[in-house]
Coordinates of N, CA and C in Angstrom, one line a residue:
M1 N 43.3 -157.1 -45.9 CA 43.1 -158.5 -46.0 C 41.7 -158.8 -46.6
S2 N 41.7 -159.6 -47.6 CA 40.4 -160.0 -48.2 C 40.1 -161.4 -47.7
V3 N 38.9 -161.5 -47.2 CA 38.5 -162.8 -46.6 C 37.8 -163.7 -47.6
W4 N 37.7 -163.2 -48.9 CA 37.0 -164.0 -49.9 C 38.0 -165.0 -50.5
T5 N 38.7 -165.8 -49.7 CA 39.6 -166.8 -50.1 C 38.8 -168.1 -50.3
A6 N 39.4 -169.1 -51.0 CA 38.7 -170.3 -51.4 C 38.4 -171.2 -50.2
K7 N 39.3 -171.3 -49.3 CA 39.2 -172.3 -48.2 C 38.9 -171.6 -46.9
R8 N 38.2 -172.3 -46.0 CA 38.0 -171.8 -44.6 C 39.4 -171.7 -43.9
F9 N 39.6 -170.6 -43.2 CA 40.9 -170.4 -42.5 C 40.7 -170.0 -41.1
W10 N 39.5 -170.0 -40.6 CA 39.2 -169.5 -39.3 C 38.4 -170.6 -38.5
N11 N 38.4 -170.4 -37.2 CA 37.7 -171.3 -36.3 C 36.3 -170.8 -35.9
H12 N 36.2 -169.5 -35.7 CA 34.9 -169.0 -35.2 C 34.7 -167.5 -35.6
A13 N 33.5 -167.2 -36.0 CA 33.1 -165.8 -36.3 C 32.3 -165.2 -35.2
D14 N 32.7 -163.9 -34.9 CA 32.0 -163.2 -33.8 C 31.6 -161.8 -34.3
T15 N 30.5 -161.3 -33.7 CA 30.1 -160.0 -34.0 C 30.7 -159.0 -33.0
I16 N 31.0 -157.8 -33.4 CA 31.6 -156.7 -32.6 C 30.9 -155.4 -32.9
K17 N 30.8 -154.6 -31.8 CA 30.3 -153.2 -32.0 C 31.5 -152.3 -32.4
V18 N 31.2 -151.5 -33.5 CA 32.2 -150.7 -34.0 C 31.6 -149.3 -34.3
D19 N 32.4 -148.3 -34.7 CA 31.9 -147.0 -35.1 C 31.0 -147.2 -36.3
G20 N 29.8 -146.7 -36.3 CA 28.9 -146.8 -37.4 C 28.0 -148.0 -37.4
G21 N 28.2 -148.9 -36.5 CA 27.3 -150.1 -36.5 C 28.0 -151.3 -35.9
Y22 N 27.9 -152.4 -36.6 CA 28.4 -153.7 -36.1 C 29.2 -154.4 -37.3
S23 N 30.2 -155.2 -36.8 CA 31.0 -155.9 -37.8 C 31.2 -157.3 -37.3
V24 N 31.9 -158.1 -38.1 CA 32.2 -159.5 -37.8 C 33.7 -159.7 -37.9
E25 N 34.2 -160.5 -36.9 CA 35.6 -160.9 -36.9 C 35.7 -162.4 -37.0
L26 N 36.7 -162.8 -37.7 CA 37.0 -164.2 -37.9 C 38.3 -164.5 -37.1
D27 N 38.2 -165.1 -36.0 CA 39.3 -165.3 -35.1 C 40.0 -164.0 -34.7
G28 N 39.2 -163.0 -34.5 CA 39.8 -161.7 -34.2 C 40.2 -160.8 -35.3
R29 N 40.1 -161.3 -36.5 CA 40.4 -160.5 -37.7 C 39.1 -160.0 -38.4
S30 N 39.1 -158.7 -38.6 CA 37.9 -158.0 -39.2 C 37.6 -158.5 -40.6
V31 N 36.3 -158.8 -40.9 CA 35.9 -159.2 -42.2 C 35.9 -157.9 -43.1
K32 N 36.4 -158.1 -44.3 CA 36.4 -157.0 -45.3 C 35.5 -157.4 -46.5
T33 N 35.1 -156.4 -47.2 CA 34.3 -156.7 -48.4 C 35.2 -157.1 -49.5
P34 N 34.7 -157.6 -50.7 CA 35.6 -157.9 -51.8 C 36.5 -156.7 -52.2
A35 N 36.0 -155.5 -52.1 CA 36.8 -154.3 -52.4 C 37.7 -153.8 -51.3
K36 N 37.7 -154.7 -50.2 CA 38.6 -154.5 -49.1 C 38.2 -153.3 -48.2
A37 N 36.9 -153.0 -48.2 CA 36.4 -152.0 -47.3 C 35.9 -152.7 -46.0
P38 N 35.9 -152.0 -44.9 CA 35.4 -152.6 -43.6 C 34.0 -153.0 -43.8
L39 N 33.6 -154.3 -43.4 CA 32.3 -154.7 -43.5 C 31.5 -154.3 -42.2
V40 N 30.9 -153.2 -42.3 CA 30.1 -152.6 -41.1 C 28.7 -152.5 -41.5
V41 N 27.8 -153.1 -40.8 CA 26.4 -153.1 -41.0 C 25.6 -152.3 -39.9
P42 N 24.4 -151.8 -40.2 CA 23.7 -151.0 -39.2 C 23.1 -151.6 -38.0
T43 N 22.9 -152.9 -38.0 CA 22.3 -153.6 -36.9 C 23.0 -154.8 -36.5
H44 N 22.8 -155.2 -35.2 CA 23.4 -156.4 -34.7 C 22.8 -157.6 -35.4
T45 N 21.5 -157.5 -35.7 CA 20.8 -158.6 -36.4 C 21.5 -159.0 -37.7
L46 N 21.9 -158.0 -38.5 CA 22.6 -158.3 -39.7 C 23.9 -158.9 -39.5
A47 N 24.7 -158.3 -38.5 CA 26.0 -158.8 -38.2 C 26.0 -160.2 -37.8
Q48 N 25.0 -160.6 -36.9 CA 24.9 -161.9 -36.5 C 24.5 -162.9 -37.6
A49 N 23.7 -162.5 -38.5 CA 23.4 -163.3 -39.6 C 24.6 -163.5 -40.5
I50 N 25.4 -162.5 -40.7 CA 26.6 -162.6 -41.5 C 27.6 -163.6 -40.8
A51 N 27.7 -163.4 -39.4 CA 28.6 -164.3 -38.7 C 28.1 -165.8 -38.8
N52 N 26.8 -166.0 -38.7 CA 26.3 -167.3 -38.9 C 26.6 -167.9 -40.3
E53 N 26.6 -167.1 -41.3 CA 26.9 -167.6 -42.6 C 28.3 -168.0 -42.7
W54 N 29.2 -167.2 -42.1 CA 30.7 -167.6 -42.2 C 30.9 -168.9 -41.4
D55 N 30.3 -169.0 -40.2 CA 30.4 -170.2 -39.4 C 29.9 -171.4 -40.1
A56 N 28.9 -171.2 -40.9 CA 28.3 -172.4 -41.6 C 29.1 -172.9 -42.8
Q57 N 30.1 -172.2 -43.2 CA 31.0 -172.7 -44.2 C 31.8 -173.9 -43.7
V58 N 32.1 -174.8 -44.6 CA 32.8 -176.0 -44.1 C 34.3 -175.9 -44.5
E59 N 34.6 -176.5 -45.6 CA 36.0 -176.4 -46.1 C 36.2 -175.4 -47.1
I60 N 35.3 -175.4 -48.1 CA 35.4 -174.4 -49.2 C 34.3 -173.3 -49.0
I61 N 34.7 -172.1 -49.1 CA 33.8 -171.0 -49.0 C 32.9 -170.9 -50.2
D62 N 31.6 -170.9 -50.0 CA 30.6 -170.8 -51.1 C 29.8 -169.6 -50.9
P63 N 30.2 -168.5 -51.7 CA 29.4 -167.2 -51.6 C 27.9 -167.4 -51.9
A64 N 27.6 -168.4 -52.7 CA 26.2 -168.6 -53.0 C 25.3 -168.9 -51.8
M65 N 26.0 -169.4 -50.8 CA 25.3 -169.8 -49.6 C 25.4 -168.7 -48.5
M66 N 25.8 -167.5 -48.9 CA 25.9 -166.4 -48.0 C 25.2 -165.2 -48.5
P67 N 23.9 -165.2 -48.6 CA 23.1 -164.1 -49.2 C 23.2 -162.8 -48.4
V68 N 23.2 -162.9 -47.0 CA 23.3 -161.7 -46.2 C 24.6 -161.0 -46.4
T69 N 25.7 -161.8 -46.4 CA 27.0 -161.3 -46.6 C 27.1 -160.6 -48.0
R70 N 26.5 -161.3 -49.0 CA 26.6 -160.8 -50.3 C 25.9 -159.5 -50.5
T71 N 24.7 -159.4 -49.9 CA 23.9 -158.1 -50.0 C 24.6 -157.0 -49.2
A72 N 25.2 -157.3 -48.1 CA 26.0 -156.3 -47.3 C 27.2 -155.8 -48.1
N73 N 27.9 -156.7 -48.8 CA 29.0 -156.3 -49.6 C 28.5 -155.4 -50.8
S74 N 27.4 -155.7 -51.4 CA 26.9 -154.9 -52.5 C 26.5 -153.5 -52.0
A75 N 25.9 -153.4 -50.8 CA 25.6 -152.1 -50.2 C 26.8 -151.2 -50.0
I76 N 27.9 -151.8 -49.6 CA 29.1 -151.1 -49.3 C 30.0 -150.8 -50.5
D77 N 30.2 -151.8 -51.3 CA 31.1 -151.7 -52.5 C 30.4 -151.1 -53.7
K78 N 29.1 -151.3 -53.9 CA 28.5 -150.8 -55.1 C 27.5 -149.7 -54.9
V79 N 26.5 -150.0 -54.0 CA 25.4 -149.0 -53.8 C 26.0 -147.7 -53.2
A80 N 26.8 -147.8 -52.2 CA 27.3 -146.6 -51.6 C 28.1 -145.6 -52.5
V81 N 28.7 -146.2 -53.5 CA 29.5 -145.4 -54.5 C 28.7 -144.9 -55.7
Q82 N 27.5 -145.5 -55.9 CA 26.7 -145.0 -57.0 C 25.2 -145.0 -56.7
F83 N 24.9 -144.5 -55.5 CA 23.6 -144.5 -55.0 C 22.6 -143.9 -55.9
K84 N 22.9 -142.8 -56.5 CA 21.9 -142.1 -57.3 C 21.6 -142.9 -58.6
D85 N 22.6 -143.5 -59.2 CA 22.4 -144.3 -60.4 C 21.5 -145.5 -60.1
V86 N 21.8 -146.2 -59.0 CA 21.0 -147.4 -58.6 C 19.6 -147.0 -58.3
A87 N 19.4 -145.9 -57.6 CA 18.0 -145.4 -57.2 C 17.3 -145.0 -58.5
E88 N 17.9 -144.4 -59.4 CA 17.2 -144.0 -60.6 C 16.9 -145.2 -61.5
M89 N 17.7 -146.2 -61.5 CA 17.4 -147.4 -62.3 C 16.2 -148.1 -61.7
L90 N 16.1 -148.2 -60.4 CA 15.0 -148.9 -59.8 C 13.7 -148.1 -59.9
A91 N 13.8 -146.8 -59.7 CA 12.6 -145.9 -59.9 C 12.0 -146.0 -61.3
A92 N 12.9 -146.3 -62.3 CA 12.4 -146.3 -63.6 C 11.5 -147.5 -63.9
Y93 N 11.5 -148.5 -63.0 CA 10.6 -149.6 -63.2 C 9.2 -149.2 -63.1
G94 N 8.9 -148.1 -62.4 CA 7.6 -147.6 -62.2 C 6.9 -147.3 -63.5
D95 N 7.7 -146.9 -64.5 CA 7.1 -146.5 -65.8 C 6.8 -147.7 -66.7
S96 N 7.2 -148.9 -66.3 CA 6.9 -150.1 -67.0 C 6.6 -151.3 -66.0
D97 N 5.9 -150.9 -65.0 CA 5.7 -151.9 -63.9 C 5.0 -153.1 -64.3
L98 N 5.4 -154.3 -63.9 CA 4.7 -155.6 -64.2 C 3.2 -155.5 -64.0
L99 N 2.8 -154.9 -62.9 CA 1.4 -154.9 -62.6 C 0.5 -154.1 -63.6
C100 N 1.1 -153.3 -64.4 CA 0.4 -152.5 -65.3 C 0.2 -153.1 -66.7
Y101 N 0.8 -154.2 -67.0 CA 0.7 -154.8 -68.3 C -0.1 -156.0 -68.3
R102 N -1.3 -155.9 -68.9 CA -2.4 -156.9 -68.7 C -2.6 -157.8 -70.0
A103 N -2.9 -159.0 -69.8 CA -3.3 -159.9 -70.9 C -4.6 -159.4 -71.5
T104 N -4.8 -159.7 -72.7 CA -6.1 -159.4 -73.4 C -7.0 -160.7 -73.5
S105 N -6.4 -161.8 -73.3 CA -7.1 -163.1 -73.3 C -6.2 -164.1 -72.7
P106 N -6.7 -165.3 -72.2 CA -8.1 -165.6 -72.1 C -8.8 -164.9 -70.9
A107 N -10.1 -164.9 -70.9 CA -10.8 -164.1 -69.9 C -10.4 -164.5 -68.5
E108 N -10.2 -165.8 -68.2 CA -9.8 -166.2 -66.9 C -8.5 -165.6 -66.4
L109 N -7.5 -165.4 -67.3 CA -6.3 -164.8 -66.9 C -6.5 -163.3 -66.7
V110 N -7.2 -162.7 -67.6 CA -7.5 -161.3 -67.5 C -8.2 -161.0 -66.1
Q111 N -9.1 -161.8 -65.7 CA -9.8 -161.6 -64.4 C -8.8 -161.8 -63.3
R112 N -8.0 -162.9 -63.4 CA -7.1 -163.2 -62.3 C -6.1 -162.0 -62.1
Q113 N -5.6 -161.4 -63.2 CA -4.7 -160.3 -63.0 C -5.4 -159.1 -62.4
A114 N -6.7 -158.8 -62.8 CA -7.4 -157.7 -62.2 C -7.7 -158.0 -60.7
D115 N -8.0 -159.2 -60.3 CA -8.3 -159.5 -58.9 C -7.1 -159.4 -58.0
Q116 N -5.9 -159.8 -58.5 CA -4.7 -159.8 -57.7 C -3.8 -158.5 -57.8
W117 N -3.9 -157.9 -59.0 CA -3.0 -156.8 -59.2 C -3.7 -155.4 -59.0
D118 N -4.9 -155.3 -59.2 CA -5.6 -154.0 -59.0 C -5.6 -153.5 -57.6
P119 N -5.8 -154.4 -56.6 CA -5.7 -153.9 -55.2 C -4.3 -153.3 -54.8
V120 N -3.3 -153.9 -55.4 CA -1.9 -153.3 -55.1 C -1.7 -152.0 -55.8
L121 N -2.2 -151.8 -57.0 CA -2.2 -150.5 -57.7 C -3.1 -149.5 -56.9
D122 N -4.2 -149.9 -56.4 CA -5.0 -149.1 -55.6 C -4.3 -148.6 -54.3
W123 N -3.6 -149.5 -53.7 CA -2.8 -149.2 -52.5 C -1.7 -148.1 -52.9
A124 N -1.0 -148.3 -54.0 CA 0.0 -147.4 -54.4 C -0.6 -146.0 -54.6
K125 N -1.8 -145.9 -55.2 CA -2.5 -144.7 -55.4 C -2.8 -144.0 -54.1
Q126 N -3.3 -144.7 -53.1 CA -3.7 -144.2 -51.8 C -2.6 -143.9 -50.9
A127 N -1.6 -144.8 -50.8 CA -0.6 -144.7 -49.8 C 0.6 -143.9 -50.3
L128 N 0.9 -144.0 -51.6 CA 2.1 -143.4 -52.2 C 1.8 -142.2 -53.1
S129 N 0.5 -141.9 -53.3 CA 0.1 -140.9 -54.3 C 0.6 -141.2 -55.7
A130 N 0.7 -142.5 -56.0 CA 1.2 -142.9 -57.4 C 0.1 -143.6 -58.1
H131 N -0.6 -142.9 -59.0 CA -1.7 -143.4 -59.8 C -1.2 -144.0 -61.1
L132 N -0.9 -145.3 -61.1 CA -0.4 -146.0 -62.3 C -1.6 -146.6 -63.0
V133 N -1.6 -146.5 -64.3 CA -2.7 -146.9 -65.1 C -2.4 -148.2 -65.9
P134 N -3.2 -149.3 -65.7 CA -3.0 -150.5 -66.4 C -3.3 -150.4 -67.9
V135 N -2.5 -151.1 -68.7 CA -2.7 -151.1 -70.1 C -2.8 -152.5 -70.7
A136 N -3.5 -152.7 -71.8 CA -3.6 -154.0 -72.4 C -2.4 -154.3 -73.3
G137 N -1.9 -155.5 -73.2 CA -0.8 -155.9 -74.1 C 0.5 -155.6 -73.4
V138 N 1.6 -155.8 -74.2 CA 3.0 -155.7 -73.7 C 3.7 -154.5 -74.3
M139 N 3.2 -153.8 -75.2 CA 3.9 -152.6 -75.7 C 3.9 -151.5 -74.6
H140 N 5.1 -150.9 -74.5 CA 5.3 -149.9 -73.5 C 4.4 -148.6 -73.7
Q141 N 3.7 -148.2 -72.7 CA 2.9 -147.0 -72.7 C 3.3 -146.2 -71.4
P142 N 3.9 -145.0 -71.6 CA 4.5 -144.3 -70.5 C 3.4 -143.9 -69.5
Q143 N 3.8 -143.9 -68.2 CA 2.9 -143.4 -67.1 C 3.1 -141.9 -67.0
S144 N 2.2 -141.3 -66.3 CA 2.3 -139.8 -66.2 C 3.4 -139.5 -65.2
A145 N 4.0 -138.3 -65.4 CA 5.1 -137.9 -64.5 C 4.6 -137.7 -63.1
S146 N 3.3 -137.3 -62.9 CA 2.8 -137.1 -61.6 C 2.7 -138.3 -60.8
A147 N 2.6 -139.5 -61.5 CA 2.5 -140.8 -60.8 C 3.9 -141.3 -60.5
L148 N 4.9 -140.9 -61.3 CA 6.2 -141.5 -61.1 C 7.0 -140.7 -60.1
V149 N 6.8 -139.4 -59.9 CA 7.6 -138.6 -59.0 C 7.5 -139.1 -57.5
P150 N 6.4 -139.4 -57.0 CA 6.4 -139.9 -55.6 C 7.1 -141.3 -55.4
L151 N 7.0 -142.1 -56.5 CA 7.7 -143.4 -56.4 C 9.2 -143.1 -56.4
K152 N 9.7 -142.2 -57.3 CA 11.1 -141.9 -57.3 C 11.6 -141.3 -56.0
D153 N 10.8 -140.4 -55.4 CA 11.2 -139.8 -54.1 C 11.3 -140.9 -53.0
R154 N 10.3 -141.8 -53.1 CA 10.4 -142.9 -52.0 C 11.6 -143.7 -52.1
V155 N 12.0 -144.1 -53.3 CA 13.2 -144.9 -53.5 C 14.5 -144.1 -53.1
H156 N 14.5 -142.8 -53.4 CA 15.7 -142.0 -53.0 C 15.8 -141.8 -51.5
R157 N 14.8 -142.1 -50.8 CA 14.9 -141.9 -49.3 C 15.4 -143.1 -48.6
L158 N 15.7 -144.2 -49.3 CA 16.2 -145.4 -48.7 C 17.7 -145.2 -48.4
T159 N 18.2 -146.0 -47.4 CA 19.6 -146.0 -47.1 C 20.4 -146.9 -48.1
N160 N 21.7 -146.9 -48.0 CA 22.5 -147.7 -48.9 C 22.2 -149.2 -48.7
F161 N 22.0 -149.6 -47.4 CA 21.7 -151.0 -47.2 C 20.3 -151.4 -47.6
E162 N 19.4 -150.5 -47.3 CA 18.0 -150.8 -47.8 C 17.9 -150.9 -49.3
L163 N 18.6 -150.0 -50.0 CA 18.6 -149.9 -51.4 C 19.2 -151.2 -52.0
A164 N 20.2 -151.8 -51.4 CA 20.8 -153.0 -51.9 C 19.8 -154.1 -51.8
A165 N 19.1 -154.2 -50.7 CA 18.0 -155.3 -50.6 C 16.9 -155.0 -51.6
F166 N 16.5 -153.7 -51.6 CA 15.4 -153.3 -52.5 C 15.7 -153.6 -53.9
H167 N 16.9 -153.5 -54.3 CA 17.3 -153.8 -55.7 C 16.8 -155.2 -56.1
D168 N 17.1 -156.2 -55.2 CA 16.7 -157.5 -55.4 C 15.2 -157.7 -55.5
L169 N 14.5 -157.0 -54.6 CA 13.0 -157.2 -54.6 C 12.5 -156.7 -55.9
V170 N 13.0 -155.6 -56.5 CA 12.5 -155.0 -57.7 C 12.9 -155.9 -58.9
A171 N 14.2 -156.2 -59.0 CA 14.7 -156.9 -60.1 C 14.1 -158.3 -60.2
I172 N 13.9 -159.0 -59.1 CA 13.4 -160.4 -59.2 C 11.9 -160.4 -59.5
S173 N 11.2 -159.4 -59.0 CA 9.7 -159.4 -59.2 C 9.4 -158.7 -60.5
G174 N 10.2 -157.7 -61.0 CA 9.9 -156.9 -62.1 C 8.9 -155.8 -61.8
S175 N 8.7 -155.6 -60.5 CA 7.7 -154.6 -60.1 C 8.2 -153.7 -59.0
L176 N 8.2 -152.4 -59.3 CA 8.6 -151.4 -58.2 C 7.5 -151.4 -57.2
V177 N 6.2 -151.4 -57.6 CA 5.1 -151.3 -56.7 C 5.0 -152.5 -55.8
L178 N 5.3 -153.7 -56.3 CA 5.3 -154.9 -55.4 C 6.4 -154.8 -54.4
A179 N 7.6 -154.3 -54.8 CA 8.7 -154.2 -53.9 C 8.3 -153.2 -52.8
L180 N 7.7 -152.1 -53.1 CA 7.3 -151.1 -52.1 C 6.2 -151.6 -51.2
A181 N 5.3 -152.4 -51.8 CA 4.3 -153.0 -51.0 C 4.8 -154.0 -49.9
V182 N 5.9 -154.6 -50.2 CA 6.6 -155.5 -49.3 C 7.3 -154.7 -48.2
V183 N 8.1 -153.7 -48.6 CA 8.9 -153.0 -47.6 C 8.1 -152.1 -46.7
D184 N 6.9 -151.6 -47.3 CA 6.0 -150.8 -46.5 C 5.0 -151.7 -45.7
E185 N 5.1 -153.0 -45.9 CA 4.3 -154.0 -45.1 C 2.9 -154.0 -45.5
Y186 N 2.6 -153.6 -46.7 CA 1.2 -153.8 -47.2 C 0.9 -155.2 -47.5
L187 N 2.0 -155.9 -48.1 CA 1.8 -157.3 -48.4 C 2.9 -158.2 -47.7
P188 N 2.5 -159.4 -47.2 CA 3.5 -160.3 -46.8 C 4.3 -160.7 -48.0
V189 N 5.6 -161.0 -47.7 CA 6.5 -161.3 -48.8 C 6.1 -162.5 -49.6
E190 N 5.6 -163.5 -49.0 CA 5.3 -164.7 -49.8 C 4.1 -164.5 -50.7
H191 N 3.1 -163.6 -50.2 CA 2.0 -163.3 -51.0 C 2.4 -162.4 -52.2
A192 N 3.3 -161.5 -51.9 CA 3.9 -160.6 -53.0 C 4.5 -161.5 -54.1
W193 N 5.3 -162.5 -53.6 CA 5.9 -163.4 -54.6 C 4.9 -164.1 -55.4
K194 N 3.8 -164.6 -54.8 CA 2.8 -165.3 -55.5 C 2.2 -164.3 -56.6
I195 N 1.9 -163.1 -56.2 CA 1.4 -162.1 -57.2 C 2.3 -161.9 -58.3
A196 N 3.6 -161.8 -58.0 CA 4.6 -161.5 -59.1 C 4.7 -162.7 -60.1
R197 N 4.4 -163.9 -59.6 CA 4.5 -165.1 -60.5 C 3.1 -165.5 -61.1
L198 N 2.2 -164.6 -61.1 CA 0.8 -164.9 -61.5 C 0.8 -165.4 -63.0
D199 N 1.5 -164.8 -63.9 CA 1.5 -165.2 -65.3 C 2.2 -166.6 -65.4
E200 N 3.4 -166.7 -64.7 CA 4.1 -168.0 -64.8 C 3.2 -169.2 -64.2
A201 N 2.5 -168.9 -63.1 CA 1.6 -169.9 -62.5 C 0.5 -170.3 -63.5
W202 N 0.0 -169.3 -64.2 CA -1.0 -169.6 -65.2 C -0.5 -170.5 -66.3
Q203 N 0.7 -170.2 -66.8 CA 1.2 -171.1 -67.8 C 1.5 -172.5 -67.3
E204 N 1.9 -172.6 -66.1 CA 2.1 -173.9 -65.5 C 0.8 -174.7 -65.4
E205 N -0.2 -174.0 -65.1 CA -1.6 -174.6 -65.0 C -2.0 -175.2 -66.3
Q206 N -1.6 -174.4 -67.4 CA -2.1 -174.8 -68.7 C -1.2 -175.9 -69.3
W207 N 0.1 -175.8 -69.1 CA 1.1 -176.7 -69.8 C 1.9 -177.5 -68.9
G208 N 1.8 -177.3 -67.6 CA 2.7 -178.1 -66.7 C 4.0 -177.4 -66.5
S209 N 4.8 -177.9 -65.6 CA 6.1 -177.3 -65.3 C 7.1 -178.3 -65.4
D210 N 8.4 -177.9 -65.6 CA 9.5 -178.9 -65.7 C 10.4 -178.6 -64.5
E211 N 11.3 -179.6 -64.2 CA 12.1 -179.6 -63.0 C 13.1 -178.4 -63.0
E212 N 13.6 -178.1 -64.1 CA 14.6 -177.0 -64.2 C 13.9 -175.6 -63.9
A213 N 12.8 -175.4 -64.5 CA 12.0 -174.2 -64.3 C 11.6 -174.0 -62.9
S214 N 11.2 -175.1 -62.3 CA 10.7 -175.1 -60.9 C 11.9 -174.8 -59.9
A215 N 13.1 -175.4 -60.2 CA 14.2 -175.1 -59.4 C 14.7 -173.6 -59.5
L216 N 14.6 -173.1 -60.7 CA 14.9 -171.6 -60.9 C 13.9 -170.8 -60.2
S217 N 12.7 -171.1 -60.2 CA 11.6 -170.3 -59.6 C 11.8 -170.4 -58.0
E218 N 12.2 -171.5 -57.5 CA 12.4 -171.6 -56.1 C 13.7 -170.8 -55.7
K219 N 14.7 -170.8 -56.5 CA 15.9 -170.0 -56.2 C 15.5 -168.5 -56.1
K220 N 14.7 -168.1 -57.1 CA 14.3 -166.7 -57.1 C 13.4 -166.3 -55.9
R221 N 12.5 -167.3 -55.5 CA 11.7 -167.1 -54.3 C 12.5 -166.9 -53.1
A222 N 13.5 -167.8 -52.9 CA 14.4 -167.7 -51.8 C 15.1 -166.4 -51.7
D223 N 15.6 -165.9 -52.9 CA 16.3 -164.6 -53.0 C 15.4 -163.5 -52.6
F224 N 14.1 -163.6 -53.1 CA 13.2 -162.5 -52.9 C 12.8 -162.4 -51.4
V225 N 12.6 -163.6 -50.7 CA 12.3 -163.6 -49.3 C 13.5 -163.1 -48.5
N226 N 14.7 -163.5 -48.9 CA 15.9 -163.0 -48.2 C 16.1 -161.5 -48.3
A227 N 15.8 -161.0 -49.5 CA 15.9 -159.5 -49.7 C 14.9 -158.8 -48.8
A228 N 13.7 -159.3 -48.6 CA 12.8 -158.7 -47.7 C 13.2 -158.7 -46.3
W229 N 13.8 -159.9 -45.9 CA 14.3 -160.0 -44.5 C 15.5 -159.0 -44.3
F230 N 16.4 -158.9 -45.2 CA 17.5 -158.0 -45.1 C 17.1 -156.6 -45.0
F231 N 16.1 -156.2 -45.8 CA 15.6 -154.8 -45.8 C 15.1 -154.5 -44.3
R232 N 14.3 -155.3 -43.8 CA 13.7 -155.1 -42.4 C 14.8 -155.1 -41.4
A233 N 15.8 -156.0 -41.5 CA 16.9 -156.1 -40.6 C 17.8 -154.9 -40.6
C234 N 17.7 -154.0 -41.6 CA 18.5 -152.8 -41.6 C 18.2 -151.9 -40.5
S235 N 16.9 -152.0 -40.0 CA 16.5 -151.0 -39.0 C 15.9 -151.6 -37.8
R236 N 15.8 -153.0 -37.8 CA 15.2 -153.7 -36.6 C 16.1 -154.7 -36.1
E237 N 16.1 -154.8 -34.7 CA 16.8 -155.9 -34.1 C 15.8 -157.0 -33.7
T238 N 16.2 -158.2 -34.0 CA 15.4 -159.4 -33.7 C 16.1 -160.4 -32.8

C-alpha cells in the first residue's frame, strides 16, 4: 500500500515500536515510503514528528508540508541504495567550499568574509584536521588531498538517515564545512545560516531585496533548520 494518495483517508496517526526502530500507522495501517518500503526510523522522536505531520494534513495531502516524512523517505528510498555515491557527492563540496572563495572588493565585504568565515575554517583545521585554504575570486582552485581526506572520512561515517539530512545542509548552504560545523555543534544552526547568506545579505544591503527573493530565502532557511533538527533527532530522543 502506498500512502502517498491525494486525499486524507485516515482518522489518526500513531507511532509504534518495530524491529529496527519506530514506525507510524494510519488507523492501524503501516506507512510506506513512495517506493513502498516500510517507513522505519531510528528514534521515537522522528516517528512522532512524522505522525504529527500526517495528522496535520486536512483534506488534501501536501508533501511540501511534511519535511520530516520527506527526509525519512529519502533516507530509505534513495540514500540507503546509493550511500557511497551520495557521500562522495557531498564530500566533493570540500574542494570548492563556499567559505574558501573570497571577494577581492569592496574592502568592507572582504573584511566581513574574513571575520565570519575564517573562524569556521580554523575550526575545521583544528577539529577535523582539514586545512582548507581561502582563495581570491570565483575560479576553482583545488584544495590539497590531505585536507579533503578527513572531510570525506567524516561524511562516510554518517548513517543513512543522517546523510539524508546532511545532504540538505550541504546543498542549501553550499558549504561542507558549515554543514559539519552544525552537526558537530560548533555553530548554532541559525548562525550558520547567517554565515552562509553573507554574500546575499551584502547585496541586499547595497541594492535592497524583493519579495520573491525574500520568500525563497525564508524557504531555504526553514529547510536548513529542519535538516539540522532531523540530523540530531536521528540519535536523540526529545
